[in-house]
Coordinates of C-alpha atoms and ligand atoms in Angstrom, one line a residue:
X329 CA 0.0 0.0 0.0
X330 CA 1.1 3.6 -0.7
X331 CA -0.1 6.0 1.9
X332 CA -0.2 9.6 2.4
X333 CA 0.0 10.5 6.4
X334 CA -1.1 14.2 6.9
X335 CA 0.2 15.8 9.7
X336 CA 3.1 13.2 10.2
X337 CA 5.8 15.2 12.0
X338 CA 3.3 15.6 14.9
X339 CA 3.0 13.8 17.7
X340 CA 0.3 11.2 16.8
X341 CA 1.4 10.8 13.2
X342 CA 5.1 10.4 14.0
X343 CA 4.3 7.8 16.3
X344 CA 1.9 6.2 13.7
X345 CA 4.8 6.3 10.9
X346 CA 7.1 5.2 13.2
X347 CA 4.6 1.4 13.8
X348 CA 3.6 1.1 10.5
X349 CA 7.4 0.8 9.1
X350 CA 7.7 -1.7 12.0
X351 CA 4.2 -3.4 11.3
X352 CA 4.1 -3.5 7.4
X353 CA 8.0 -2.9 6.6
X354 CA 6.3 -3.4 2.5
X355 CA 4.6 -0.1 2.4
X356 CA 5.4 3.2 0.9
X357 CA 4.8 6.2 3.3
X358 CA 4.2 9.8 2.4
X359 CA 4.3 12.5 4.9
X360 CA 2.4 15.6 4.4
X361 CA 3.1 18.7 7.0
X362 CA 3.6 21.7 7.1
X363 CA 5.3 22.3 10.1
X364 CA 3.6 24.7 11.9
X365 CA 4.7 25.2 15.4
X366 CA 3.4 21.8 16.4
X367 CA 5.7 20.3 13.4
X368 CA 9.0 18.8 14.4
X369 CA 11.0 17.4 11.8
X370 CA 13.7 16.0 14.6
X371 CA 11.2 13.9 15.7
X372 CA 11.3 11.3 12.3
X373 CA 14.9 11.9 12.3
X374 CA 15.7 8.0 12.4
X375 CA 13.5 8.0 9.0
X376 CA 15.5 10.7 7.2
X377 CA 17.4 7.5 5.0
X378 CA 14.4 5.3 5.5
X379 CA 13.8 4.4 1.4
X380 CA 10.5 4.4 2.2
X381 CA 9.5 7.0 3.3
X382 CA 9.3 10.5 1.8
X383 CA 8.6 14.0 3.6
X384 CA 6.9 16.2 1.9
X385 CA 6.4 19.7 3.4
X386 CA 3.1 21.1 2.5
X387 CA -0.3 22.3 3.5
X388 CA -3.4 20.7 3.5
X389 CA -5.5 23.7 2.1
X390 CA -3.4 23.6 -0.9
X391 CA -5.2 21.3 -3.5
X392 CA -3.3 21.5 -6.5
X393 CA 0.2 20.0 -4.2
X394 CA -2.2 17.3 -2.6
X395 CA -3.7 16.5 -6.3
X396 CA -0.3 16.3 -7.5
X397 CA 0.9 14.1 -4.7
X398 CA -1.7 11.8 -4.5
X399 CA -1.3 11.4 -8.5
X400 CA 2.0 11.3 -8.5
X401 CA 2.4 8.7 -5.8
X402 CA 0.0 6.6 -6.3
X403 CA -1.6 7.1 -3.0
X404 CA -4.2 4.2 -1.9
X405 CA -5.4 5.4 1.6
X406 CA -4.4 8.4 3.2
X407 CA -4.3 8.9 7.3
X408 CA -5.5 12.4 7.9
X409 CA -3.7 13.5 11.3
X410 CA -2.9 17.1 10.6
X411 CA -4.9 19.1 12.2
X412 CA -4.8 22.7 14.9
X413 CA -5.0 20.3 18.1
X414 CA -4.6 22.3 21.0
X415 CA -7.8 23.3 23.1
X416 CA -5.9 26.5 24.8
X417 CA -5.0 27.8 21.6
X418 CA -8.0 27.4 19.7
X419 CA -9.9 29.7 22.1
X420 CA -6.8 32.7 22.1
X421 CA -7.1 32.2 18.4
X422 CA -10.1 29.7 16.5
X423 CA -9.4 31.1 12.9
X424 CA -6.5 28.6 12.5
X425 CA -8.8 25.9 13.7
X426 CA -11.6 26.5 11.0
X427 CA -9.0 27.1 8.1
X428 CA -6.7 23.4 9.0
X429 CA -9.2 21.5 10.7
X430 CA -12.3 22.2 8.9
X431 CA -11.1 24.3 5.0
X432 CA -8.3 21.5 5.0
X433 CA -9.9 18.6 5.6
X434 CA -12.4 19.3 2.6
X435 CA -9.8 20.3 0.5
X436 CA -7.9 16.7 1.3
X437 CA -11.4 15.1 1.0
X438 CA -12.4 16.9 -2.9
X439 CA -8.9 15.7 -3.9
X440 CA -9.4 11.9 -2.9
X441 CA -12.6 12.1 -4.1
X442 CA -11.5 12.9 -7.4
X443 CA -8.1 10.4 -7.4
X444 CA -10.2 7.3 -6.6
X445 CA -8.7 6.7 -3.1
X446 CA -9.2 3.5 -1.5
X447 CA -9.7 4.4 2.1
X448 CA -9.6 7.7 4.1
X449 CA -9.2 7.4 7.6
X450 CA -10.2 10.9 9.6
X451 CA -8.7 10.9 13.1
X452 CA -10.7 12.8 15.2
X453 CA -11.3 13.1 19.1
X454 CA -13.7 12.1 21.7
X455 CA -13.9 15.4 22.6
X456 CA -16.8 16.3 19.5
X457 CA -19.3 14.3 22.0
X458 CA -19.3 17.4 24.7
X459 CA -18.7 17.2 28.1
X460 CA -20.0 14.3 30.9
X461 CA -21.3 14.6 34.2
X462 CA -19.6 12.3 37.0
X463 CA -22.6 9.1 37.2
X464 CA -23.1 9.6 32.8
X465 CA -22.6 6.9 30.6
X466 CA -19.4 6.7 28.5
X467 CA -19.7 8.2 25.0
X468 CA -20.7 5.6 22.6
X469 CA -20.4 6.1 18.8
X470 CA -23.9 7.1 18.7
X471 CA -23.7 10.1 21.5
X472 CA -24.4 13.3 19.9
X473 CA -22.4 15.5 18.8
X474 CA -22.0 18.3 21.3
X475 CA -18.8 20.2 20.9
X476 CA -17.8 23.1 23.2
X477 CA -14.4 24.5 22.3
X478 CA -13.5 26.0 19.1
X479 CA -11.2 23.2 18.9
X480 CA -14.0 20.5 19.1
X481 CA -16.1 22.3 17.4
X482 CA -13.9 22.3 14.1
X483 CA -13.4 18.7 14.3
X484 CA -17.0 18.2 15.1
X485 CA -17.3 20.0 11.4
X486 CA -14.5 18.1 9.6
X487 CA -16.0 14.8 11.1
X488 CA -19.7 15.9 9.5
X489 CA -17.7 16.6 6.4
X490 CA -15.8 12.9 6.2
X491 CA -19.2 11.1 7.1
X492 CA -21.5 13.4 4.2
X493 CA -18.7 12.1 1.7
X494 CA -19.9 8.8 2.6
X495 CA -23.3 9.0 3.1
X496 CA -23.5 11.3 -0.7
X497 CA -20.7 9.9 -2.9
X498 CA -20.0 6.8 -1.6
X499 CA -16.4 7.8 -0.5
X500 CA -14.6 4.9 1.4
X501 CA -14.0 6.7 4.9
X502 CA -13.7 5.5 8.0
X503 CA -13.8 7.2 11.2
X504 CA -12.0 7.0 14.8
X505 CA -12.7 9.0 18.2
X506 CA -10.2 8.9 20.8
X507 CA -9.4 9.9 24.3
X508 CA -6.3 12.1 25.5
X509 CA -3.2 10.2 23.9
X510 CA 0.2 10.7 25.7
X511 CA 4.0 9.0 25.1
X512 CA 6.7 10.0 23.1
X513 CA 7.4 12.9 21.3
X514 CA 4.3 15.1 22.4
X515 CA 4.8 18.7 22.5
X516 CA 5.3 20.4 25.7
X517 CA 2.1 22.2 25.5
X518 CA -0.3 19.2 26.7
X519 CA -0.7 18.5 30.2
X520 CA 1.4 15.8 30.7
X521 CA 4.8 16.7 28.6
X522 CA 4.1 20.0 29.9
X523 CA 4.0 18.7 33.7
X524 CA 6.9 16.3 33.6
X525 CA 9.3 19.0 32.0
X526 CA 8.0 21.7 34.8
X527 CA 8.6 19.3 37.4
X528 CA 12.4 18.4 35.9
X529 CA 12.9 22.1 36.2
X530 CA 11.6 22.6 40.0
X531 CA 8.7 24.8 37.8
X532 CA 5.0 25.2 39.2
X533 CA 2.6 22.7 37.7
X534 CA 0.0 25.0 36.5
X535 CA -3.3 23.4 37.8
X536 CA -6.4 24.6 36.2
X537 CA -9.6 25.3 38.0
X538 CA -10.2 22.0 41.1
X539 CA -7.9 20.0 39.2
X540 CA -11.2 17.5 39.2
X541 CA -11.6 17.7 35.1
X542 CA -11.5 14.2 34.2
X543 CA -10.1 12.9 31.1
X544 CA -9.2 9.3 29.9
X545 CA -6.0 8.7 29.2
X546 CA -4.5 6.3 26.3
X547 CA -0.8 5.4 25.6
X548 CA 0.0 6.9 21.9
X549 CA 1.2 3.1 20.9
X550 CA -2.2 1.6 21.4
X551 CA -3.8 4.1 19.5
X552 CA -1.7 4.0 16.6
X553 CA -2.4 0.1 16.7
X554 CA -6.4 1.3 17.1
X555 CA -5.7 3.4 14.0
X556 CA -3.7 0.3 12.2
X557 CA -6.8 -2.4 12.8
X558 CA -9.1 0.7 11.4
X559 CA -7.3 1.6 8.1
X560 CA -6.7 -2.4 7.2
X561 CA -10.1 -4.0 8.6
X562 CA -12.3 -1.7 9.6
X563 CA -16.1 -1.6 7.6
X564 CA -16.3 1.8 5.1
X565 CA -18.5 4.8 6.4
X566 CA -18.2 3.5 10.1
X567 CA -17.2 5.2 13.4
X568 CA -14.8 3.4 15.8
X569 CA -14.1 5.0 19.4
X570 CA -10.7 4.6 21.0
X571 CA -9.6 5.0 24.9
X572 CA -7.4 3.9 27.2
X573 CA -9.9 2.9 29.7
X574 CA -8.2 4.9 32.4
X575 CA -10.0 7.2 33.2
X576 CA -8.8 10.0 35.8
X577 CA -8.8 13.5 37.4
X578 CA -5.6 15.6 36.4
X579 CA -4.8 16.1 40.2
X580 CA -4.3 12.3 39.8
X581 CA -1.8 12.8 36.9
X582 CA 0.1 15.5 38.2
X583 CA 0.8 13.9 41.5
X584 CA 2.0 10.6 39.6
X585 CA 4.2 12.8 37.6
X586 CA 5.7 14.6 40.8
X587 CA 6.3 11.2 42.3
X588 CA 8.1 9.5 39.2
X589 CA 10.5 13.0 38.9
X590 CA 10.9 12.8 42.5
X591 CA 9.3 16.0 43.4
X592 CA 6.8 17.3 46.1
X593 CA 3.3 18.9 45.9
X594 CA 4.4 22.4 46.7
X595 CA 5.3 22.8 43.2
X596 CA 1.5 22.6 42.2
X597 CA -0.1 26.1 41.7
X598 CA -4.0 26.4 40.9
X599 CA -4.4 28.8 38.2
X600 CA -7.6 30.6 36.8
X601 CA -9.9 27.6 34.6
X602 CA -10.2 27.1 30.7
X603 CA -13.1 28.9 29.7
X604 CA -15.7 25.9 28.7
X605 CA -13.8 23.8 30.4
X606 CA -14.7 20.6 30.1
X607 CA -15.3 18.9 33.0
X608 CA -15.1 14.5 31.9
X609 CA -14.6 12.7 28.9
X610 CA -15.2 8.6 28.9
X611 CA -15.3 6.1 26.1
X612 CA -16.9 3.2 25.1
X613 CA -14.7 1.5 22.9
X614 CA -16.4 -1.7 22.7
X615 CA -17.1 -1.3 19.2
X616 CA -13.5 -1.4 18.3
X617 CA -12.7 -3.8 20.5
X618 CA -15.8 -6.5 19.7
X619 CA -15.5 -5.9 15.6
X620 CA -11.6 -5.4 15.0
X621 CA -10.1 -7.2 17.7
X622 CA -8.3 -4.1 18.7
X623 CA -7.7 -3.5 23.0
X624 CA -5.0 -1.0 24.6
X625 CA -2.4 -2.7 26.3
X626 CA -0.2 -0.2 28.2
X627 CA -1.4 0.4 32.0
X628 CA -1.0 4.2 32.7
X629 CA 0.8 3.7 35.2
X630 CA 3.1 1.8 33.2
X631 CA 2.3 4.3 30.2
X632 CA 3.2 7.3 32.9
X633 CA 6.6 5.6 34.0
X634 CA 7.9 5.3 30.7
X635 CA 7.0 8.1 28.9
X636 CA 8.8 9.9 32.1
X637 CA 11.9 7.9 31.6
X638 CA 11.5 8.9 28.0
X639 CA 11.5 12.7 28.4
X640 CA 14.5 12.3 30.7
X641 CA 16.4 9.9 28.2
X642 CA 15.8 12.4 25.2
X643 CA 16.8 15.6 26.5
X644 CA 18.5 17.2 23.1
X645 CA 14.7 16.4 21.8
X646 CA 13.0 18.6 23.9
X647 CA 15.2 21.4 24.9
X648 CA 15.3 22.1 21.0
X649 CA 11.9 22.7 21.3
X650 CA 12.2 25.2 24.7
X651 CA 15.0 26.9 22.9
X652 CA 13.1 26.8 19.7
X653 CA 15.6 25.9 17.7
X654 CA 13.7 23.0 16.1
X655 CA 11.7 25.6 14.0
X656 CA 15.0 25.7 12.0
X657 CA 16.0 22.1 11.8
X658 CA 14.1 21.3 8.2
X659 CA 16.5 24.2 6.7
X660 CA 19.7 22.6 8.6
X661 CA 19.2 19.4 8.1
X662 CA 17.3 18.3 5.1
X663 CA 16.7 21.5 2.6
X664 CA 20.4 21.3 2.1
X665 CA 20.8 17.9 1.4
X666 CA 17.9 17.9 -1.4
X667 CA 19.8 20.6 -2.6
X668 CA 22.8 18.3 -3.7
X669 CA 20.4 16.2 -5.6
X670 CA 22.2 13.3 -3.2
X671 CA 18.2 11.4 -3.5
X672 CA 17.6 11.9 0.2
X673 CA 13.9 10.7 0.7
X674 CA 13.0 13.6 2.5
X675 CA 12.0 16.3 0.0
X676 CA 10.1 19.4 -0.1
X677 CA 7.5 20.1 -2.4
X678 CA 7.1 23.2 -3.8
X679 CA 5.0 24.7 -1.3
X680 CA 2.8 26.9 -3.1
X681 CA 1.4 28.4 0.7
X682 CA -2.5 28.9 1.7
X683 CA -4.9 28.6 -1.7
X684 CA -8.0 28.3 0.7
X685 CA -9.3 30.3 3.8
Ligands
NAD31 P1 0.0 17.8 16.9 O1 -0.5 19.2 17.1 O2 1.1 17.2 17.7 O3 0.4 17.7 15.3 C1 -0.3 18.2 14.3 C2 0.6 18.1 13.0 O4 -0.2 18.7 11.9 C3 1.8 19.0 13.1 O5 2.9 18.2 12.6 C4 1.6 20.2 12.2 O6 2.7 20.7 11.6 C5 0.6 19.5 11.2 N1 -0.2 20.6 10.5 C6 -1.0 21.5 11.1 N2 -1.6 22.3 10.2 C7 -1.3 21.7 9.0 C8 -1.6 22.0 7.7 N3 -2.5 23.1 7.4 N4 -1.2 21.3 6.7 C9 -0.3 20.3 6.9 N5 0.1 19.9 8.2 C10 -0.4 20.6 9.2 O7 -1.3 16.9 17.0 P2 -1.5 15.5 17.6 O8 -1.7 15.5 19.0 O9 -0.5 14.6 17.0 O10 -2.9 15.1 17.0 C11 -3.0 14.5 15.6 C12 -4.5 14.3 15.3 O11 -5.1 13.5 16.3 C13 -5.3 15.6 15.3 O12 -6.2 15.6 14.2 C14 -6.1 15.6 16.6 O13 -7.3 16.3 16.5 C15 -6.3 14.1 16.8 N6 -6.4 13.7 18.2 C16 -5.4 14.0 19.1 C17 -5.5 13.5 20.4 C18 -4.5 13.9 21.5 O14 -4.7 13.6 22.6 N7 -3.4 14.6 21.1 C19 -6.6 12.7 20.8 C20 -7.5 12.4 19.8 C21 -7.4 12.8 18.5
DAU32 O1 -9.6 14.2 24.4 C1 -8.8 14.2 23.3 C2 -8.1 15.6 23.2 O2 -7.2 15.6 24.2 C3 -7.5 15.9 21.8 O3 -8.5 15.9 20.9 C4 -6.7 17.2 21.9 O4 -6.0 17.4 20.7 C5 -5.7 17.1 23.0 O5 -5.1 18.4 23.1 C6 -6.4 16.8 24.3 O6 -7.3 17.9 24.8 P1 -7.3 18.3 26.3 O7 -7.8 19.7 26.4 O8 -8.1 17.3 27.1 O9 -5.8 18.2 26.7 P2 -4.8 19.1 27.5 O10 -3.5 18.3 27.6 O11 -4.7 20.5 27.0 O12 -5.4 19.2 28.9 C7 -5.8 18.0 29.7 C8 -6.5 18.4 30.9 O13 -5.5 19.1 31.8 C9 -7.6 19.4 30.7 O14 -8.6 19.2 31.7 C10 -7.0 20.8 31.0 C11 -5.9 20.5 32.1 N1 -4.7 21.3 32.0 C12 -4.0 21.4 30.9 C13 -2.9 22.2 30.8 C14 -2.1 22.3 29.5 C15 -4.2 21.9 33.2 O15 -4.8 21.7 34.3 N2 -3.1 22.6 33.2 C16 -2.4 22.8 32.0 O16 -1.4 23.5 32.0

C-alpha cells in the first residue's frame, strides 16, 4: 500500500509512521506537513534514509500539491492527522482551527474524491461528544455531537464533512474518536509533557480550576495500533471510538508525575480555569474492540513511567523545542541535502502556501 499521512511530523502521526514501518516494513509512506509550530522534523529523524519514506512539506489547504501528490504517488489510503490540536489555543485564536481542521480537511477530501482513493481514515477526538457529568454513561459512537471548544467544534465540522462524503458519494471513509493520547514525542504544551518537563525544572505545575476535570487517558502506541486495525479491517462509512480505559482526574496525573521525577506537591499552583472547560470525557470503545479485535495494552501507570523515563532519556529532543531551535532544523538538516540532488527521501515540495481560507 502507498499512503499519504497528513500531519506526520506531529505527535500522533510520527508515532503512527514510526509502527507502521515496523508493522508492514512493504509499504510506501508519504508525509504531508507543514510544520507549523506543532511540526518537528527532529522527531522522524531515524527515517531521514528510510527508502521508504518521503517528507513532503506542504499544506493541507493547498489542493493543487495534494492532487499532485496523490497522483504522482499513487496514493491508496491516506491517514488524515494534521490538524490545529490544541484546546488552549483554539480559544486565544479559532481562525487557525476553521482554516486546517475544517477548510483543509475538505480540501484533502475533494482531492481523494476525485483520485479514486481507496480508504480515508479521519482521526478525530472524543472530545466532538461534549462534556460528561460524574454518574453519565461513557460516549458511545452514537452520542451526539456536542462540541464546546472552538477546537472541538472544528473537528465536530470536519467529522460531518468525512461522514457526508460517505453518506453522498459513496467515498470509502472511515472514522475514529479517541481519548487524550500521551507517550513519546508530544509537544510540551499538553498536560502531561508539559508537567513532567516543569517538574524536571523545580517549575509550578499549572493546575487549572479543582484540578477535578477528568479525562481518559490512552498510551500513543495503542492508539496507533487502534488506527492500524481501522485503516486495514475496519467496515467503510463506520465510526470506531478509542480509549485507554483509564480514566482520571488531572490532580491524579500531576501527583503521579511529581512522584516519578521525585518531586513534592508544593510545586503545584491552581491557576484561573479554561473557559468551557470541560469537565469529563469517557469512552466506550467496545465497538472497536468486539469488531476489529483491537484492545489498549499499556497500564497508565506503566504508560506514565515510561514516557517519564522517555522525556529524561531524550533531553536534546526537547530542549530544541524550549529553545526553539527545532523551527529551524528542516533548513539545517534536510533542505540542504535535497539541494545536492544526493536522492535523500526527505523532500520538499514546492509549497505553493494557503490557496483556501
Ligand atoms: P499535533 O499538534 O502534535 O500535530 C499536528 C501536526 O499537523 C503537526 O505536525 C503540524 O505541523 C501539522 N499541521 C498543522 N496544520 C497543518 C496544515 N495546514 N497542513 C499540513 N500539516 C499541518 O497533533 P496530535 O496531538 O499529534 O494530533 C493529531 C491528530 O489526532 C489531530 O487531528 C487531533 O485532533 C487528533 N487527536 C489528538 C488527540 C491527542 O490527545 N493529542 C486525541 C484524539 C485525537
Ligand atoms: O480528548 C482528546 C483531546 O485531548 C485531543 O483531541 C486534543 O487534541 C488534546 O489536546 C487533548 O485535549 P485536552 O484539552 O483534554 O488536553 P490538554 O493536555 O490540553 O489538557 C488535559 C487536561 O488538563 C484538561 O482538563 C486541562 C488540564 N490542564 C491542561 C494544561 C495544559 C491543566 O490543568 N493545566 C495545563 O497547564
Amino acid at each position: 500500500m502507498n499512503l499519504l499521512v497528513t500531519g506526520g511530523a506531529g505527535f500522533i502521526g510520527a508515532n503512527f509512521v514510526y509502527s507502521q514501518r515496523q508493522q508492514h516494513p512493504q509499504d510506501r509512506i508519504v508525509i504531508l506537513d507543514a510544520l507549523t509550530y506543532a511540526g518537528n522534523l527532529s522527531t522522524l529523524d531515524a527515517l531521514s534514509t528510510d527508502p521508504a519514506v518521503r517528507f513532503v512539506r506542504g499544506d493541507i489547504c493547498d489542493a493543487a500539491l495534494v492532487a499532485a501528490l496523490l497522483r504522482d504517488e499513487h496514493i491508496d489510503a491516506i491517514v488524515h492527522f494534521a490538524a490545529e490540536s490544541h484546546v488552549d489555543r483554539s480559544i486565544l485564536g479559532p481562525m487557525d482551527f476553521v482554516r486546517t481542521n475544517v477548510v483543509g480537511t475538505a480540501t484533502l477530501l475533494e482531492a481523494a474524491r476525485a483520485a479514486k482513493i481507496a480508504r480515508f481514515l479521519h482521526v478525530s477526538t472524543d472530545e466532538v461528544y461534549g462534556s460528561l457529568e460524574p454518574n453519565d454513561p461513557a460516549f458511545s459512537e452514537t452520542h451526539p455531537i456536542q462540541p464546546r471548544s472552538p477546537y472541538s467544534a472544528s473537528k465536530a465540522a470536519s467529522d460531518h464533512l468525512v461522514l457526508s462524503y460517505f453518506h453522498t458519494y459513496g467515498f470509502p471513509v472511515l472514522l475514529t474518536r479517541c481519548s487524550n493520547n500521551y507517550g513519546p514525542y508530544q509537544f510540551p504544551e499538553k498536560l502531561i509533557p508539559l508537567m513532567v518537563l516543569n517538574a524536571f525544572a523545580n517549575q509550578p505545575l499549572p493546575v487549572y480550576g479543582d484540578g477535578m476535570n477528568v479525562r481518559d487517558w490512552i498510551h500513543v502506541s495503542d492508539h496507533c495500533a487502534g488506527l492500524d486495525a481501522v485503516l486495514r479491517r475496519g467496515r467503510i462509512g463506520e465510526v470506531y471510538n478509542l480509549g485507554g480505559m483509564a480514566e482520571r482526574p488531572n490532580l491524579d496525573i500531576v501527583r503521579a508525575i511529581l512522584a516519578l521525577t521525585g518531586r513534592d506537591e508544593s510545586l503545584i499552583r491552581y491557576v484561573t480555569d479554561r473557559p468551557g472547560h470541560d469537565r469529563r470525557y469517557a469512552i466506550d470503545c467496545s465497538k472497536a474492540m468486539n469488531e476489529l479485535g483491537w484492545t489498549p495494552r499499556v497500564s497508565l501507570e506503566q504508560g506514565l513511567r515510561d514516557t517519564v523515563r522517555w522525556y529524561r532519556e531524550n533531553e536534546a529532543w526537547w530542549q530544541r523545542i524550549r529553545s526553539g531551535e527545532y523551527r529551524t532544523w528542516f533548513e539545517r538538516n534536510y533542505a540542504a541535502r535535497l539541494d545536492t540532488g544526493s536522492g535523500s527521501p526527505a523532500a520538499t515540495a514546492k509549497h505553493s502556501g494557503a490557496s483556501c481560507a
